[in-house]
Short mmCIF file of C-alpha atoms and ligand atoms in Angstrom, two decimals:
data_model
loop_
_atom_site.label_atom_id
_atom_site.label_comp_id
_atom_site.label_asym_id
_atom_site.label_seq_id
_atom_site.Cartn_x
_atom_site.Cartn_y
_atom_site.Cartn_z
CA MET P 1002 -10.29 27.23 -7.07
CA SER P 1003 -6.89 28.72 -7.71
CA GLU P 1004 -6.45 30.66 -10.94
CA ASN P 1005 -2.70 30.20 -10.89
CA PRO P 1006 -1.70 26.96 -12.64
CA MET P 1007 1.45 26.75 -10.53
CA VAL P 1008 -0.51 26.66 -7.33
CA PRO P 1009 -2.14 23.29 -6.73
CA ASP P 1010 -5.89 23.21 -6.52
CA LEU P 1011 -6.77 22.34 -2.96
CA SER P 1012 -10.51 22.45 -3.21
CA LEU P 1013 -12.41 19.22 -3.24
CA PRO P 1014 -14.89 18.33 -5.96
CA GLU P 1015 -18.46 19.52 -5.63
CA GLU P 1016 -19.52 16.14 -4.29
CA HIS P 1017 -17.64 16.95 -1.12
CA GLY P 1018 -19.30 20.26 -0.71
CA GLY P 1019 -16.23 21.91 -2.21
CA ARG P 1020 -14.49 22.06 1.16
CA ALA P 1021 -10.73 22.18 1.30
CA LEU P 1022 -8.87 19.59 3.32
CA SER P 1023 -6.78 21.06 6.07
CA GLY P 1024 -3.34 20.60 4.53
CA VAL P 1025 -0.88 20.52 7.40
CA ALA P 1026 -3.34 19.39 10.02
CA SER P 1027 -4.22 16.33 7.95
CA MET P 1028 -0.56 15.28 7.98
CA SER P 1029 -0.84 14.21 11.57
CA ARG P 1030 -2.22 10.75 12.11
CA ALA P 1031 -5.79 11.82 11.72
CA VAL P 1032 -8.14 8.94 11.13
CA THR P 1033 -10.34 10.81 8.68
CA PRO P 1034 -10.17 14.10 6.84
CA ASP P 1035 -12.72 16.65 8.00
CA ALA P 1036 -14.68 16.30 4.79
CA ILE P 1037 -15.73 12.73 5.67
CA ASP P 1038 -18.70 12.71 8.01
CA VAL P 1039 -18.38 9.65 10.23
CA SER P 1040 -20.80 10.89 12.85
CA HIS P 1041 -22.85 7.69 12.55
CA GLY P 1042 -19.80 5.49 12.94
CA ALA P 1043 -19.48 4.12 9.40
CA ILE P 1044 -16.58 4.96 7.11
CA LEU P 1045 -18.04 2.88 4.28
CA TYR P 1046 -21.64 1.97 3.58
CA LEU P 1047 -22.95 -0.25 0.78
CA GLU P 1048 -26.65 -0.98 0.38
CA ASP P 1049 -28.22 -3.33 -2.17
CA VAL P 1050 -25.38 -2.96 -4.66
CA THR P 1051 -25.88 -4.91 -7.87
CA VAL P 1052 -23.38 -5.25 -10.73
CA SER P 1053 -24.22 -7.35 -13.79
CA PHE P 1054 -21.90 -8.51 -16.53
CA ASP P 1055 -23.95 -9.69 -19.52
CA GLY P 1056 -26.81 -10.61 -17.23
CA PHE P 1057 -24.61 -12.41 -14.68
CA ARG P 1058 -24.80 -10.78 -11.26
CA ALA P 1059 -21.26 -10.43 -9.94
CA LEU P 1060 -22.74 -8.44 -7.05
CA ASN P 1061 -26.29 -9.26 -6.06
CA GLU P 1062 -27.86 -6.71 -3.72
CA LEU P 1063 -24.71 -6.59 -1.61
CA SER P 1064 -25.04 -4.68 1.66
CA LEU P 1065 -22.12 -4.06 3.97
CA SER P 1066 -20.85 -1.41 6.29
CA ILE P 1067 -17.42 -0.79 7.82
CA ASP P 1068 -16.94 1.18 11.03
CA VAL P 1069 -14.42 3.97 11.20
CA GLY P 1070 -11.08 2.61 12.47
CA GLU P 1071 -12.10 -0.98 11.74
CA LEU P 1072 -9.90 -3.57 10.04
CA ARG P 1073 -12.40 -5.82 8.25
CA CYS P 1074 -11.35 -9.09 6.68
CA ILE P 1075 -13.39 -10.35 3.73
CA ILE P 1076 -13.18 -13.97 2.71
CA GLY P 1077 -15.08 -16.04 0.16
CA PRO P 1078 -14.56 -18.40 -2.76
CA ASN P 1079 -13.19 -17.29 -6.11
CA GLY P 1080 -15.84 -15.48 -8.11
CA ALA P 1081 -17.71 -14.33 -4.97
CA GLY P 1082 -17.45 -10.72 -6.15
CA LYS P 1083 -14.79 -9.46 -3.73
CA THR P 1084 -12.67 -7.71 -6.36
CA THR P 1085 -15.79 -6.40 -8.10
CA MET P 1086 -16.87 -4.86 -4.79
CA MET P 1087 -13.52 -3.04 -4.58
CA ASP P 1088 -13.94 -1.95 -8.21
CA VAL P 1089 -17.29 -0.42 -7.29
CA ILE P 1090 -15.94 1.34 -4.18
CA THR P 1091 -13.04 2.86 -6.10
CA GLY P 1092 -15.14 3.96 -9.07
CA LYS P 1093 -13.65 1.51 -11.57
CA THR P 1094 -17.02 -0.17 -12.09
CA ALA P 1095 -20.35 1.61 -11.93
CA PRO P 1096 -23.05 -0.40 -10.14
CA ASP P 1097 -26.41 -1.02 -11.86
CA SER P 1098 -28.12 -0.04 -8.64
CA GLY P 1099 -27.50 0.46 -4.94
CA LYS P 1100 -25.86 2.94 -2.60
CA VAL P 1101 -22.14 3.36 -1.98
CA PHE P 1102 -21.15 6.02 0.53
CA LEU P 1103 -17.91 7.17 2.11
CA GLY P 1104 -19.03 8.35 5.53
CA GLN P 1105 -22.54 9.74 5.71
CA THR P 1106 -22.47 12.14 2.84
CA ILE P 1107 -20.02 11.28 0.06
CA ASP P 1108 -21.85 9.40 -2.69
CA LEU P 1109 -19.10 7.40 -4.41
CA THR P 1110 -21.37 6.32 -7.28
CA ARG P 1111 -21.32 9.90 -8.52
CA MET P 1112 -17.53 10.21 -8.56
CA ASN P 1113 -14.74 9.08 -10.86
CA GLU P 1114 -11.63 7.12 -9.83
CA PRO P 1115 -9.27 10.10 -9.26
CA SER P 1116 -11.77 12.01 -7.15
CA ILE P 1117 -12.51 8.91 -5.06
CA ALA P 1118 -8.78 8.50 -4.44
CA ARG P 1119 -8.53 12.16 -3.46
CA ALA P 1120 -11.49 11.78 -1.14
CA GLY P 1121 -9.37 9.35 0.90
CA ILE P 1122 -9.71 5.81 -0.45
CA GLY P 1123 -6.41 4.05 -1.23
CA ARG P 1124 -6.29 0.72 -3.03
CA LYS P 1125 -3.61 -1.91 -3.03
CA PHE P 1126 -3.75 -4.28 -5.96
CA GLN P 1127 -2.37 -7.80 -5.79
CA LYS P 1128 0.77 -7.10 -7.79
CA PRO P 1129 3.06 -4.49 -6.27
CA THR P 1130 3.58 -1.46 -8.47
CA VAL P 1131 6.66 0.44 -7.35
CA PHE P 1132 9.14 2.57 -9.30
CA GLU P 1133 11.78 -0.12 -9.73
CA GLN P 1134 14.62 2.17 -10.82
CA HIS P 1135 14.18 4.61 -7.97
CA PRO P 1136 15.50 4.23 -4.43
CA VAL P 1137 13.01 3.15 -1.81
CA TRP P 1138 12.83 6.55 -0.11
CA GLU P 1139 12.21 8.26 -3.44
CA ASN P 1140 9.25 5.98 -4.07
CA LEU P 1141 7.71 7.39 -0.90
CA GLU P 1142 8.54 10.93 -1.94
CA LEU P 1143 7.00 10.40 -5.39
CA ALA P 1144 3.85 8.97 -3.82
CA MET P 1145 3.60 12.06 -1.68
CA LYS P 1146 4.09 14.39 -4.64
CA THR P 1147 1.26 12.85 -6.60
CA ASP P 1148 -1.05 13.89 -3.80
CA LYS P 1149 -2.23 17.45 -4.18
CA ARG P 1150 -2.80 17.82 -0.47
CA TRP P 1151 0.83 16.95 0.14
CA LEU P 1152 2.10 19.13 -2.66
CA ALA P 1153 0.44 22.09 -1.04
CA SER P 1154 1.78 21.33 2.39
CA LEU P 1155 5.23 20.79 0.92
CA ARG P 1156 5.15 24.27 -0.50
CA ALA P 1157 3.67 25.74 2.62
CA ARG P 1158 6.26 24.27 4.96
CA LEU P 1159 9.92 23.50 5.09
CA ASP P 1160 10.99 20.24 3.49
CA GLY P 1161 11.91 18.97 6.94
CA SER P 1162 8.38 17.85 7.67
CA ALA P 1163 8.25 15.84 4.45
CA GLN P 1164 11.58 14.26 5.35
CA ALA P 1165 10.27 13.34 8.79
CA ARG P 1166 7.17 11.81 7.29
CA ILE P 1167 9.24 9.70 4.89
CA GLU P 1168 11.41 8.49 7.75
CA GLU P 1169 8.39 7.71 9.88
CA THR P 1170 6.86 5.68 7.04
CA LEU P 1171 10.15 3.86 6.32
CA SER P 1172 10.25 2.76 9.92
CA LEU P 1173 6.58 1.74 9.91
CA ILE P 1174 7.07 -0.50 6.86
CA ARG P 1175 10.40 -1.71 8.29
CA LEU P 1176 12.48 -0.65 5.31
CA GLU P 1177 14.81 1.84 7.02
CA GLY P 1178 17.79 -0.32 6.12
CA GLU P 1179 16.77 -0.42 2.45
CA ALA P 1180 16.07 3.30 1.97
CA LEU P 1181 18.83 3.84 -0.58
CA ARG P 1182 18.38 0.63 -2.56
CA PRO P 1183 16.54 0.68 -5.88
CA ALA P 1184 13.02 -0.66 -5.25
CA GLY P 1185 13.57 -3.24 -8.00
CA GLU P 1186 16.07 -5.05 -5.75
CA LEU P 1187 13.58 -5.64 -2.94
CA SER P 1188 12.01 -9.02 -2.23
CA HIS P 1189 8.34 -9.52 -3.09
CA GLY P 1190 7.30 -9.03 0.54
CA GLN P 1191 9.37 -5.85 0.85
CA LYS P 1192 7.87 -4.47 -2.34
CA GLN P 1193 4.38 -5.13 -0.97
CA ARG P 1194 5.27 -3.22 2.20
CA LEU P 1195 6.75 -0.39 0.16
CA GLU P 1196 3.56 -0.09 -1.85
CA ILE P 1197 1.54 0.07 1.36
CA GLY P 1198 3.95 2.79 2.52
CA MET P 1199 3.33 4.68 -0.73
CA LEU P 1200 -0.41 4.51 -0.12
CA LEU P 1201 0.08 5.70 3.46
CA MET P 1202 1.97 8.75 2.21
CA GLN P 1203 -1.35 9.81 0.71
CA GLN P 1204 -3.06 9.67 4.11
CA PRO P 1205 -5.99 7.46 3.14
CA ALA P 1206 -9.04 7.35 5.39
CA LEU P 1207 -9.83 3.89 4.06
CA LEU P 1208 -7.36 1.40 2.63
CA LEU P 1209 -8.55 -1.47 0.43
CA LEU P 1210 -6.19 -4.42 0.12
CA ASP P 1211 -6.98 -7.19 -2.37
CA GLU P 1212 -5.14 -10.41 -1.49
CA PRO P 1213 -2.05 -8.62 -0.17
CA ALA P 1214 -0.41 -11.82 1.10
CA ALA P 1215 -0.62 -13.65 -2.24
CA GLY P 1216 2.78 -14.96 -3.31
CA MET P 1217 4.40 -14.20 0.04
CA THR P 1218 6.44 -16.56 2.18
CA ASP P 1219 5.02 -17.44 5.62
CA ASP P 1220 7.42 -15.01 7.29
CA GLU P 1221 6.52 -12.20 4.90
CA THR P 1222 2.83 -12.91 5.48
CA MET P 1223 3.17 -12.62 9.24
CA GLU P 1224 5.27 -9.48 8.90
CA LEU P 1225 2.51 -7.97 6.75
CA ALA P 1226 -0.09 -8.94 9.35
CA SER P 1227 1.94 -7.21 12.02
CA LEU P 1228 2.25 -4.08 9.85
CA LEU P 1229 -1.51 -3.96 9.25
CA ASN P 1230 -2.22 -4.55 12.93
CA HIS P 1231 0.12 -1.68 13.70
CA LEU P 1232 -1.81 0.59 11.31
CA ARG P 1233 -5.05 0.16 13.25
CA GLY P 1234 -6.37 3.55 14.19
CA THR P 1235 -4.31 5.26 11.49
CA CYS P 1236 -6.86 4.38 8.84
CA SER P 1237 -9.78 2.04 8.34
CA MET P 1238 -9.01 -1.05 6.29
CA MET P 1239 -10.78 -3.67 4.21
CA VAL P 1240 -8.64 -6.73 3.52
CA VAL P 1241 -9.63 -9.48 1.08
CA GLU P 1242 -7.57 -12.59 1.69
CA HIS P 1243 -7.58 -16.37 1.25
CA ASP P 1244 -4.78 -17.19 3.68
CA MET P 1245 -6.66 -18.18 6.84
CA GLU P 1246 -3.66 -17.82 9.14
CA PHE P 1247 -3.25 -14.28 7.90
CA VAL P 1248 -6.97 -13.61 8.45
CA ALA P 1249 -6.72 -15.09 11.96
CA ALA P 1250 -3.74 -12.84 12.73
CA LEU P 1251 -5.72 -9.77 11.62
CA ALA P 1252 -9.14 -10.61 13.04
CA GLY P 1253 -7.97 -12.01 16.38
CA GLU P 1254 -10.77 -13.38 18.54
CA THR P 1255 -13.10 -10.41 18.33
CA GLY P 1256 -12.59 -8.80 14.90
CA LYS P 1257 -15.44 -9.06 12.42
CA VAL P 1258 -14.98 -11.24 9.35
CA THR P 1259 -17.35 -11.08 6.39
CA VAL P 1260 -17.89 -14.09 4.15
CA MET P 1261 -19.02 -13.31 0.62
CA ALA P 1262 -20.47 -15.78 -1.86
CA GLU P 1263 -22.34 -15.29 -5.11
CA GLY P 1264 -22.19 -11.53 -4.96
CA ARG P 1265 -23.55 -11.02 -1.47
CA VAL P 1266 -22.78 -11.43 2.22
CA LEU P 1267 -23.20 -15.03 3.27
CA SER P 1268 -22.25 -14.53 6.88
CA ASP P 1269 -20.42 -12.22 9.22
CA GLY P 1270 -19.15 -12.39 12.76
CA THR P 1271 -15.93 -13.36 14.49
CA LEU P 1272 -13.75 -15.84 12.63
CA ASP P 1273 -14.92 -18.60 14.98
CA GLU P 1274 -18.56 -17.71 14.42
CA VAL P 1275 -18.37 -17.69 10.62
CA LYS P 1276 -16.39 -20.94 10.63
CA ARG P 1277 -19.23 -22.56 12.58
CA ASP P 1278 -21.97 -21.05 10.39
CA SER P 1279 -23.55 -23.94 8.52
CA ASN P 1280 -24.09 -21.80 5.40
CA VAL P 1281 -20.39 -21.08 5.29
CA VAL P 1282 -19.38 -24.66 5.91
CA GLU P 1283 -21.59 -25.84 3.05
CA SER P 1284 -20.76 -23.23 0.50
CA TYR P 1285 -17.11 -22.56 1.17
CA LEU P 1286 -15.00 -23.79 4.04
CA GLY P 1287 -16.27 -27.34 3.85
CA ARG P 1288 -15.21 -27.83 0.26
P1 ADP G 1435 -13.50 -12.58 -6.51
O1 ADP G 1435 -12.59 -11.40 -6.43
O2 ADP G 1435 -14.35 -12.77 -5.30
O3 ADP G 1435 -12.78 -13.84 -6.88
P2 ADP G 1435 -14.57 -11.22 -8.83
O4 ADP G 1435 -15.17 -9.98 -8.30
O5 ADP G 1435 -13.25 -11.10 -9.49
O6 ADP G 1435 -14.56 -12.33 -7.69
O7 ADP G 1435 -15.56 -11.85 -9.88
C1 ADP G 1435 -16.93 -12.09 -9.62
C2 ADP G 1435 -17.59 -12.66 -10.85
O8 ADP G 1435 -17.72 -11.63 -11.81
C3 ADP G 1435 -16.78 -13.75 -11.52
O9 ADP G 1435 -17.69 -14.73 -11.98
C4 ADP G 1435 -16.10 -13.05 -12.65
O10 ADP G 1435 -15.85 -13.94 -13.71
C5 ADP G 1435 -17.11 -11.99 -13.03
N1 ADP G 1435 -16.46 -10.79 -13.56
C6 ADP G 1435 -15.65 -9.94 -12.88
N2 ADP G 1435 -15.27 -8.91 -13.65
C7 ADP G 1435 -15.86 -9.10 -14.86
C8 ADP G 1435 -15.89 -8.36 -16.09
N3 ADP G 1435 -15.20 -7.23 -16.24
N4 ADP G 1435 -16.61 -8.88 -17.11
C9 ADP G 1435 -17.30 -10.01 -16.97
N5 ADP G 1435 -17.36 -10.75 -15.85
C10 ADP G 1435 -16.64 -10.30 -14.80
MG1 MG G 1436 -10.51 -11.21 -6.57
#
């Protein structure tokens, strides 16, 4: 750890073996930071996770695993435990029991929210939270500056690389033309894309998106689907969503879709397979 308070602390918490992330190298479109061991293929692994609220099991021995580079859609009725699952992964809620691992070795149940975020998990909540008064590009810059890994690389290198990264992200989220506008003037769909851009500035290994298409127009929804499809390979993603057209656009014919109900996995497979699963038809889609 650095003794100088002006120099950002680049070391990772003990849970990660105290290894430093490679600052500049991790700025390229690496799928996962070195510290995450994905040698067995999984970026996220949940086993028998149970969360109770006053005796009610919001998660009931939930087991689920996401492959590195995968974009997994999660569907399921209200109250199925989807948001609670994200709360557990991000350290907001501690499970009563069960395993939650990032890669092979990082035990998320032993970490707090900030250290989980630093380990590489970004979360998009339903409501966009952008700095309304600030121009769009500055929102991206601010997001970058809150990330210690970026702060270090900013100091280590000329500002040009940061500028290039902001421009690259603006183009990815299709907001080049809005770069100088205050974020508060953007449409709902544009704000959602900006917030995703802000998360991307932090180079997440895994991005969790909870109902990102809620409140969007059909056009905005399809534009978001195309953005997320474009991000494949940049990071792994878990997307909770009700809009079935959006899910179809993300899952395609071969992508895996997980159906949750009553705190556990009811079914998983391609969208066609889960739609034909009689359990799913009874408990969810058929209603
Ligand atoms: P979903 O996101 O799938 O709609 P949630 O994870 O939000 O479902 O909720 C699952 C269940 O857990 C619901 O019955 C909800 O009322 C309950 N629940 C979630 N959070 C809390 C909490 N903090 N306190 C009590 N009950 C909760
Ligand atoms: Mg929810």
